[in-house]
């Protein structure tokens, strides 16, 4: 445990199955101590979860920067607030993360995946062998497609009924005879791109597993052991999906007021923008409810989602990757609409409220139980990479001000 400009900071870590590996006892003790020293109901705990392809070092840098901004907004709430960085095994290739040492070769880079696929050492080795061939083959039992696909073992939702993509699926192939191997070969620029595609699918699924079986139960235990604790969940990219599925793992609550979760912030969320919709117009059965729609009852406060058109990762690549994942070309609908991501255009539902991501100090009028689309086009817009655009351009005072305002902890 340490501090960031006076803000208590600690970390919790989960493995790929959502098992808590460190930090849980320290968090419970710190929250109990902060609660005992504060007025009843004044202890606030902010959780922040990183996204895909973040090493632990990258995640820690993100958390330090984000919580440094938050600390200056808490005023008299600073001493009774705890910031928690969530570490989960989402890193894929070293060449995609400048915070880690780069692998000597593509084969070495793939073999390094063994660190985040501890139960699949043989699959990783076979994938490395396939990539190391003089002329790597895509198709066939020993080809890159089959070997990389073997890495996808996590379910989209361990608890049945909460896969937010399920209502949108009309495949396999949507009756189009889709040849996935040829399609993957066409859309991938090189052999490592094929590896990226399937590690992407695994980490997307894994986020749901860690949320449901890891973070959700930890938050539930925190609420049970520390009376009046106020929990605020923030997640970036696939970390936003993790946070959404933590609401599943929270379990049933008698009413929103009984829930320890008082606010949720999805930062450029990489999961379906229909997830919380009472009725999905693009569903295979139009009007079907989003699988996470009922979970707003587990949040005693607002749910926020930032969105920006400058996020190329979510505006272009996410819908294409999701469309391919579900073997559905979606030719009858614009894929960015049907397969769109939360961080591209926010909650897609009639009962969502649109608001501008406001400057620090500007008042918000957030209402509990309401979903807010925070238009971040004027803030989250730095073109940080040819692939992702502004996807990770989230460290801004305006972002943390929205979080603090939703949590009602502003000075």
Short mmCIF file of C-alpha atoms in Angstrom, two decimals:
data_model
loop_
_atom_site.label_atom_id
_atom_site.label_comp_id
_atom_site.label_asym_id
_atom_site.label_seq_id
_atom_site.Cartn_x
_atom_site.Cartn_y
_atom_site.Cartn_z
CA UNK A 1 0.00 0.00 0.00
CA UNK A 2 1.24 3.47 -0.90
CA UNK A 3 -0.16 6.95 -1.54
CA UNK A 4 -0.63 9.11 -4.61
CA UNK A 5 -0.63 12.75 -3.51
CA UNK A 6 -2.27 11.77 -0.25
CA UNK A 7 -4.67 9.25 -1.82
CA UNK A 8 -4.30 5.72 -0.44
CA UNK A 9 -3.42 3.38 -3.30
CA UNK A 10 -3.16 -0.39 -3.45
CA UNK A 11 -3.53 -3.17 -6.01
CA UNK A 12 -5.47 -6.38 -6.32
CA UNK A 13 -4.53 -9.08 -8.82
CA UNK A 14 -6.50 -11.90 -10.43
CA UNK A 15 -5.44 -14.86 -12.55
CA UNK A 16 -7.02 -15.85 -15.86
CA UNK A 17 -9.81 -17.73 -14.07
CA UNK A 18 -10.71 -14.80 -11.87
CA UNK A 19 -9.04 -16.17 -8.75
CA UNK A 20 -7.76 -13.45 -6.45
CA UNK A 21 -3.97 -13.83 -6.19
CA UNK A 22 -3.00 -10.81 -4.09
CA UNK A 23 -4.24 -7.67 -2.39
CA UNK A 24 -7.62 -8.78 -1.11
CA UNK A 25 -6.86 -8.85 2.60
CA UNK A 26 -4.95 -5.59 2.37
CA UNK A 27 -7.92 -3.92 0.68
CA UNK A 28 -10.41 -5.15 3.26
CA UNK A 29 -8.18 -3.97 6.12
CA UNK A 30 -7.58 -0.58 4.52
CA UNK A 31 -11.29 -0.04 3.85
CA UNK A 32 -12.23 -1.07 7.38
CA UNK A 33 -9.67 1.37 8.79
CA UNK A 34 -10.78 4.23 6.55
CA UNK A 35 -14.43 3.56 7.37
CA UNK A 36 -13.76 3.51 11.11
CA UNK A 37 -11.98 6.87 10.92
CA UNK A 38 -14.64 8.55 8.75
CA UNK A 39 -18.26 9.48 9.13
CA UNK A 40 -20.72 6.65 8.39
CA UNK A 41 -20.98 6.03 4.65
CA UNK A 42 -18.04 8.29 3.86
CA UNK A 43 -15.52 5.62 2.86
CA UNK A 44 -15.16 5.57 -0.94
CA UNK A 45 -13.24 2.94 -2.91
CA UNK A 46 -12.44 3.58 -6.59
CA UNK A 47 -11.46 0.54 -8.66
CA UNK A 48 -9.71 1.03 -12.02
CA UNK A 49 -9.22 -1.80 -14.52
CA UNK A 50 -6.87 -1.76 -17.53
CA UNK A 51 -7.58 -3.15 -20.97
CA UNK A 52 -6.14 -5.57 -23.50
CA UNK A 53 -2.41 -5.71 -24.18
CA UNK A 54 -1.39 -3.87 -21.02
CA UNK A 55 1.54 -5.25 -19.06
CA UNK A 56 1.57 -4.74 -15.32
CA UNK A 57 3.98 -1.83 -15.78
CA UNK A 58 1.71 -0.18 -18.34
CA UNK A 59 -1.28 -0.67 -16.07
CA UNK A 60 0.53 0.85 -13.09
CA UNK A 61 1.55 3.89 -15.12
CA UNK A 62 -2.07 4.37 -16.17
CA UNK A 63 -3.31 4.03 -12.58
CA UNK A 64 -0.71 6.46 -11.22
CA UNK A 65 -1.67 9.08 -13.80
CA UNK A 66 -5.42 8.65 -13.40
CA UNK A 67 -5.47 8.60 -9.61
CA UNK A 68 -3.10 11.57 -9.43
CA UNK A 69 -5.76 13.60 -11.19
CA UNK A 70 -8.53 12.19 -9.01
CA UNK A 71 -6.69 12.94 -5.78
CA UNK A 72 -6.82 16.68 -6.45
CA UNK A 73 -10.61 16.59 -6.82
CA UNK A 74 -11.57 14.89 -3.58
CA UNK A 75 -11.13 17.72 -1.10
CA UNK A 76 -12.13 16.65 2.41
CA UNK A 77 -12.96 13.16 1.08
CA UNK A 78 -9.29 12.48 0.31
CA UNK A 79 -8.42 10.83 3.62
CA UNK A 80 -11.43 8.48 3.52
CA UNK A 81 -10.96 7.43 -0.13
CA UNK A 82 -9.01 4.41 -1.40
CA UNK A 83 -7.85 3.91 -4.99
CA UNK A 84 -7.43 0.34 -6.23
CA UNK A 85 -5.59 -0.72 -9.37
CA UNK A 86 -6.83 -4.04 -10.76
CA UNK A 87 -4.19 -6.27 -12.39
CA UNK A 88 -5.38 -9.08 -14.64
CA UNK A 89 -3.53 -11.15 -17.29
CA UNK A 90 -4.46 -9.35 -20.51
CA UNK A 91 -1.07 -8.68 -22.12
CA UNK A 92 -0.54 -10.24 -25.52
CA UNK A 93 2.43 -9.37 -27.75
CA UNK A 94 5.41 -7.38 -26.50
CA UNK A 95 5.69 -5.34 -29.68
CA UNK A 96 2.28 -3.83 -28.91
CA UNK A 97 3.33 -2.55 -25.49
CA UNK A 98 6.25 -0.11 -25.35
CA UNK A 99 6.47 -0.55 -21.57
CA UNK A 100 7.89 -4.08 -21.86
CA UNK A 101 11.12 -5.41 -23.28
CA UNK A 102 10.68 -6.23 -26.95
CA UNK A 103 11.07 -9.85 -28.04
CA UNK A 104 14.02 -10.70 -30.26
CA UNK A 105 11.79 -12.26 -32.94
CA UNK A 106 8.09 -12.85 -33.72
CA UNK A 107 8.49 -16.47 -32.59
CA UNK A 108 9.98 -15.38 -29.25
CA UNK A 109 7.15 -12.88 -28.90
CA UNK A 110 4.57 -15.62 -29.35
CA UNK A 111 6.35 -17.96 -26.94
CA UNK A 112 6.23 -15.19 -24.31
CA UNK A 113 2.43 -15.63 -24.31
CA UNK A 114 3.03 -18.60 -22.01
CA UNK A 115 3.05 -16.08 -19.15
CA UNK A 116 -0.61 -15.24 -19.69
CA UNK A 117 -1.68 -18.70 -20.88
CA UNK A 118 -0.28 -20.79 -18.01
CA UNK A 119 -2.65 -23.71 -18.62
CA UNK A 120 -1.92 -23.87 -22.37
CA UNK A 121 1.82 -24.31 -22.62
CA UNK A 122 1.51 -26.94 -25.38
CA UNK A 123 -0.78 -24.71 -27.45
CA UNK A 124 1.61 -21.77 -27.15
CA UNK A 125 4.55 -23.98 -28.12
CA UNK A 126 2.67 -25.32 -31.16
CA UNK A 127 1.76 -21.78 -32.20
CA UNK A 128 5.40 -20.73 -31.89
CA UNK A 129 6.45 -23.69 -34.03
CA UNK A 130 3.86 -22.81 -36.67
CA UNK A 131 5.04 -19.21 -36.77
CA UNK A 132 8.68 -20.29 -36.93
CA UNK A 133 8.22 -22.39 -40.06
CA UNK A 134 10.13 -21.12 -43.14
CA UNK A 135 6.80 -20.32 -44.80
CA UNK A 136 4.13 -20.20 -42.07
CA UNK A 137 0.89 -21.81 -43.22
CA UNK A 138 -2.45 -20.25 -42.33
CA UNK A 139 -4.77 -23.18 -43.02
CA UNK A 140 -4.63 -26.81 -41.93
CA UNK A 141 -4.37 -28.54 -38.58
CA UNK A 142 -0.80 -27.27 -38.04
CA UNK A 143 -1.46 -23.82 -39.50
CA UNK A 144 -1.52 -20.52 -37.67
CA UNK A 145 -5.30 -20.25 -37.76
CA UNK A 146 -5.90 -23.55 -35.97
CA UNK A 147 -3.08 -23.06 -33.47
CA UNK A 148 -4.05 -19.50 -32.57
CA UNK A 149 -7.73 -20.40 -32.31
CA UNK A 150 -6.81 -23.04 -29.71
CA UNK A 151 -5.88 -20.21 -27.33
CA UNK A 152 -9.52 -19.11 -27.09
CA UNK A 153 -10.81 -21.19 -24.19
CA UNK A 154 -12.57 -18.75 -21.85
CA UNK A 155 -16.36 -18.53 -22.12
CA UNK A 156 -17.90 -15.22 -23.09
CA UNK A 157 -19.90 -15.45 -19.87
CA UNK A 158 -19.36 -18.11 -17.17
CA UNK A 159 -22.87 -17.39 -15.91
CA UNK A 160 -25.29 -18.25 -18.74
CA UNK A 161 -27.35 -15.46 -20.21
CA UNK A 162 -24.93 -12.55 -19.85
CA UNK A 163 -23.06 -12.68 -23.18
CA UNK A 164 -23.88 -9.22 -24.52
CA UNK A 165 -23.18 -10.26 -28.14
CA UNK A 166 -25.59 -13.21 -28.09
CA UNK A 167 -28.79 -11.35 -29.13
CA UNK A 168 -27.01 -9.96 -32.20
CA UNK A 169 -25.78 -13.26 -33.63
CA UNK A 170 -27.55 -14.51 -36.76
CA UNK A 171 -24.71 -16.83 -37.91
CA UNK A 172 -22.74 -19.01 -38.12
CA UNK A 173 -21.90 -17.32 -41.38
CA UNK A 174 -25.39 -15.79 -41.48
CA UNK A 175 -26.11 -18.24 -44.26
CA UNK A 176 -23.28 -16.83 -46.37
CA UNK A 177 -20.95 -19.83 -46.34
CA UNK A 178 -18.29 -17.76 -44.59
CA UNK A 179 -14.78 -19.18 -44.95
CA UNK A 180 -13.17 -17.89 -41.76
CA UNK A 181 -9.67 -19.05 -42.61
CA UNK A 182 -9.69 -17.15 -45.90
CA UNK A 183 -11.26 -14.12 -44.28
CA UNK A 184 -8.67 -14.03 -41.50
CA UNK A 185 -5.92 -14.40 -44.08
CA UNK A 186 -7.41 -11.49 -46.03
CA UNK A 187 -7.83 -9.02 -43.16
CA UNK A 188 -4.54 -9.80 -41.40
CA UNK A 189 -1.47 -8.04 -42.70
CA UNK A 190 1.04 -10.60 -41.42
CA UNK A 191 1.35 -13.77 -39.40
CA UNK A 192 1.42 -11.98 -36.04
CA UNK A 193 -1.89 -10.32 -36.88
CA UNK A 194 -3.51 -13.76 -36.86
CA UNK A 195 -2.14 -14.28 -33.36
CA UNK A 196 -3.46 -10.86 -32.35
CA UNK A 197 -6.95 -11.69 -33.57
CA UNK A 198 -7.32 -14.76 -31.39
CA UNK A 199 -5.57 -13.38 -28.30
CA UNK A 200 -7.99 -10.46 -28.67
CA UNK A 201 -10.94 -12.85 -28.58
CA UNK A 202 -9.54 -14.67 -25.56
CA UNK A 203 -8.89 -11.47 -23.62
CA UNK A 204 -12.35 -10.17 -24.44
CA UNK A 205 -13.84 -13.36 -23.03
CA UNK A 206 -11.39 -13.40 -20.13
CA UNK A 207 -12.51 -9.92 -19.08
CA UNK A 208 -15.98 -11.36 -18.47
CA UNK A 209 -14.55 -14.28 -16.50
CA UNK A 210 -12.42 -12.05 -14.24
CA UNK A 211 -15.32 -9.66 -13.72
CA UNK A 212 -17.85 -12.34 -12.82
CA UNK A 213 -15.59 -14.66 -10.82
CA UNK A 214 -13.05 -12.20 -9.46
CA UNK A 215 -13.83 -8.51 -9.10
CA UNK A 216 -17.58 -8.93 -8.54
CA UNK A 217 -17.22 -11.33 -5.60
CA UNK A 218 -14.46 -9.14 -4.11
CA UNK A 219 -16.73 -6.09 -4.24
CA UNK A 220 -19.54 -8.14 -2.70
CA UNK A 221 -17.26 -9.20 0.15
CA UNK A 222 -16.07 -5.63 0.62
CA UNK A 223 -19.66 -4.48 0.94
CA UNK A 224 -20.44 -7.24 3.42
CA UNK A 225 -17.45 -6.57 5.66
CA UNK A 226 -17.27 -2.76 5.60
CA UNK A 227 -20.59 -1.21 6.50
CA UNK A 228 -21.56 1.75 4.34
CA UNK A 229 -18.61 1.46 1.96
CA UNK A 230 -19.19 3.23 -1.38
CA UNK A 231 -17.64 1.47 -4.38
CA UNK A 232 -16.99 3.15 -7.74
CA UNK A 233 -15.98 1.05 -10.75
CA UNK A 234 -13.97 2.42 -13.67
CA UNK A 235 -12.68 0.36 -16.58
CA UNK A 236 -10.89 1.08 -19.86
CA UNK A 237 -11.38 -0.91 -23.08
CA UNK A 238 -11.79 -4.60 -22.18
CA UNK A 239 -11.40 -3.44 -18.58
CA UNK A 240 -14.79 -1.78 -19.08
CA UNK A 241 -16.24 -5.16 -20.04
CA UNK A 242 -14.61 -6.59 -16.91
CA UNK A 243 -16.32 -3.92 -14.81
CA UNK A 244 -19.68 -4.54 -16.49
CA UNK A 245 -19.44 -8.25 -15.73
CA UNK A 246 -18.39 -7.54 -12.15
CA UNK A 247 -22.02 -6.50 -11.71
CA UNK A 248 -22.95 -10.11 -12.58
CA UNK A 249 -20.52 -11.40 -9.96
CA UNK A 250 -21.94 -8.98 -7.41
CA UNK A 251 -25.02 -11.18 -7.20
CA UNK A 252 -28.58 -10.18 -6.44
CA UNK A 253 -29.19 -7.21 -4.18
CA UNK A 254 -32.48 -6.47 -2.46
CA UNK A 255 -32.60 -2.99 -3.98
CA UNK A 256 -30.07 -0.57 -5.48
CA UNK A 257 -29.61 1.18 -2.15
CA UNK A 258 -28.33 -2.10 -0.69
CA UNK A 259 -25.60 -2.35 -3.32
CA UNK A 260 -22.07 -1.19 -2.43
CA UNK A 261 -21.62 -0.03 -6.06
CA UNK A 262 -22.51 3.66 -6.25
CA UNK A 263 -21.23 4.55 -9.73
CA UNK A 264 -19.80 2.97 -12.87
CA UNK A 265 -17.65 4.57 -15.58
CA UNK A 266 -16.90 2.81 -18.85
CA UNK A 267 -13.89 4.52 -20.45
CA UNK A 268 -13.88 3.79 -24.17
CA UNK A 269 -15.56 0.50 -23.39
CA UNK A 270 -14.78 -2.41 -25.72
CA UNK A 271 -18.08 -4.26 -25.49
CA UNK A 272 -21.48 -3.98 -27.13
CA UNK A 273 -23.21 -0.62 -27.01
CA UNK A 274 -26.50 -2.56 -26.74
CA UNK A 275 -25.43 -4.42 -23.58
CA UNK A 276 -27.73 -2.48 -21.23
CA UNK A 277 -30.52 -1.71 -23.71
CA UNK A 278 -34.11 -2.50 -22.66
CA UNK A 279 -34.78 -3.31 -26.33
CA UNK A 280 -32.25 -3.96 -29.11
CA UNK A 281 -33.46 -2.95 -32.54
CA UNK A 282 -30.55 -4.78 -34.21
CA UNK A 283 -31.15 -8.08 -32.41
CA UNK A 284 -31.87 -11.24 -34.35
CA UNK A 285 -35.23 -11.02 -32.59
CA UNK A 286 -35.87 -7.24 -32.67
CA UNK A 287 -36.77 -5.78 -29.31
CA UNK A 288 -34.88 -8.37 -27.28
CA UNK A 289 -33.40 -7.02 -24.06
CA UNK A 290 -29.67 -6.48 -23.71
CA UNK A 291 -28.23 -9.25 -21.49
CA UNK A 292 -26.89 -6.73 -18.96
CA UNK A 293 -29.99 -4.50 -18.90
CA UNK A 294 -31.19 -5.77 -15.54
CA UNK A 295 -27.86 -5.07 -13.90
CA UNK A 296 -28.53 -1.35 -13.57
CA UNK A 297 -30.53 -2.39 -10.49
CA UNK A 298 -27.22 -3.41 -8.88
CA UNK A 299 -25.85 0.14 -9.10
CA UNK A 300 -27.02 2.70 -6.56
CA UNK A 301 -26.00 5.57 -8.79
CA UNK A 302 -25.36 6.52 -12.44
CA UNK A 303 -23.67 4.49 -15.17
CA UNK A 304 -21.46 6.56 -17.48
CA UNK A 305 -19.85 5.78 -20.83
CA UNK A 306 -17.40 8.04 -22.64
CA UNK A 307 -17.48 7.90 -26.43
CA UNK A 308 -15.58 9.56 -29.28
CA UNK A 309 -15.39 9.16 -33.03
CA UNK A 310 -11.60 9.54 -32.77
CA UNK A 311 -11.34 6.03 -31.31
CA UNK A 312 -10.42 3.98 -34.40
CA UNK A 313 -9.91 0.79 -32.39
CA UNK A 314 -13.60 0.80 -31.48
CA UNK A 315 -15.02 2.61 -34.49
CA UNK A 316 -13.48 0.35 -37.13
CA UNK A 317 -11.59 -2.64 -35.76
CA UNK A 318 -13.87 -3.71 -32.92
CA UNK A 319 -17.00 -4.23 -35.07
CA UNK A 320 -15.02 -6.08 -37.72
CA UNK A 321 -13.32 -8.35 -35.18
CA UNK A 322 -16.60 -9.05 -33.39
CA UNK A 323 -18.38 -9.74 -36.66
CA UNK A 324 -15.70 -12.27 -37.60
CA UNK A 325 -15.71 -13.81 -34.12
CA UNK A 326 -19.38 -14.65 -34.46
CA UNK A 327 -19.00 -15.86 -38.06
CA UNK A 328 -21.52 -13.29 -39.20
CA UNK A 329 -20.71 -10.78 -41.93
CA UNK A 330 -23.72 -8.62 -41.08
CA UNK A 331 -24.07 -7.54 -44.71
CA UNK A 332 -27.64 -6.38 -44.20
CA UNK A 333 -26.69 -3.88 -41.48
CA UNK A 334 -23.90 -1.41 -41.07
CA UNK A 335 -21.50 -3.41 -38.85
CA UNK A 336 -20.43 -0.33 -36.83
CA UNK A 337 -24.05 -0.03 -35.72
CA UNK A 338 -24.97 -3.64 -35.11
CA UNK A 339 -21.59 -4.71 -33.75
CA UNK A 340 -20.69 -1.29 -32.35
CA UNK A 341 -18.76 -0.69 -29.15
CA UNK A 342 -19.71 1.35 -26.10
CA UNK A 343 -16.73 3.66 -26.54
CA UNK A 344 -17.62 4.50 -30.15
CA UNK A 345 -21.07 5.99 -29.57
CA UNK A 346 -22.09 5.20 -25.99
CA UNK A 347 -25.20 3.44 -24.67
CA UNK A 348 -27.51 2.73 -27.61
CA UNK A 349 -30.89 2.78 -25.90
CA UNK A 350 -33.81 5.14 -25.78
CA UNK A 351 -33.56 5.75 -22.03
CA UNK A 352 -29.92 6.90 -22.12
CA UNK A 353 -29.09 10.56 -21.54
CA UNK A 354 -26.46 12.33 -23.65
CA UNK A 355 -24.21 14.95 -22.02
CA UNK A 356 -20.93 16.62 -22.87
CA UNK A 357 -17.84 15.51 -20.97
CA UNK A 358 -17.54 18.73 -18.99
CA UNK A 359 -14.51 20.69 -17.71
CA UNK A 360 -13.39 20.19 -14.13
CA UNK A 361 -15.60 22.20 -11.81
CA UNK A 362 -18.68 22.11 -14.04
CA UNK A 363 -21.76 20.73 -12.28
CA UNK A 364 -23.39 17.48 -13.35
CA UNK A 365 -26.92 16.43 -12.47
CA UNK A 366 -26.50 12.67 -12.51
CA UNK A 367 -29.51 10.59 -11.48
CA UNK A 368 -29.17 7.11 -9.91
CA UNK A 369 -30.04 4.24 -12.21
CA UNK A 370 -29.62 6.31 -15.38
CA UNK A 371 -27.21 5.53 -18.22
CA UNK A 372 -25.27 8.56 -19.51
CA UNK A 373 -23.56 8.89 -22.88
CA UNK A 374 -20.66 11.29 -22.25
CA UNK A 375 -19.66 12.92 -25.53
CA UNK A 376 -15.85 13.07 -25.28
CA UNK A 377 -15.09 14.16 -28.85
CA UNK A 378 -13.63 17.46 -27.66
CA UNK A 379 -11.40 15.76 -25.05
CA UNK A 380 -10.51 12.19 -26.07
CA UNK A 381 -9.21 12.95 -29.54
CA UNK A 382 -5.39 12.59 -29.66
CA UNK A 383 -4.30 10.44 -32.60
CA UNK A 384 -1.95 8.24 -30.58
CA UNK A 385 -1.59 5.35 -33.02
CA UNK A 386 -2.49 4.47 -36.61
CA UNK A 387 -4.43 1.44 -35.36
CA UNK A 388 -6.17 2.75 -32.24
CA UNK A 389 -6.42 6.48 -32.75
CA UNK A 390 -7.54 8.06 -29.47
CA UNK A 391 -8.57 4.80 -27.82
CA UNK A 392 -6.16 5.22 -24.89
CA UNK A 393 -6.28 9.02 -24.68
CA UNK A 394 -8.21 8.86 -21.42
CA UNK A 395 -6.00 10.60 -18.87
CA UNK A 396 -7.71 13.98 -18.66
CA UNK A 397 -9.10 16.05 -15.77
CA UNK A 398 -12.50 16.03 -17.47
CA UNK A 399 -12.62 12.22 -17.29
CA UNK A 400 -11.81 12.04 -13.59
CA UNK A 401 -14.14 14.94 -12.83
CA UNK A 402 -17.02 12.94 -14.29
CA UNK A 403 -16.00 9.97 -12.13
CA UNK A 404 -15.75 12.08 -8.98
CA UNK A 405 -19.06 13.79 -9.74
CA UNK A 406 -20.84 10.49 -10.30
CA UNK A 407 -19.42 9.29 -7.00
CA UNK A 408 -20.47 12.54 -5.32
CA UNK A 409 -17.03 12.94 -3.80
CA UNK A 410 -16.05 16.28 -5.36
CA UNK A 411 -14.62 19.05 -3.22
#
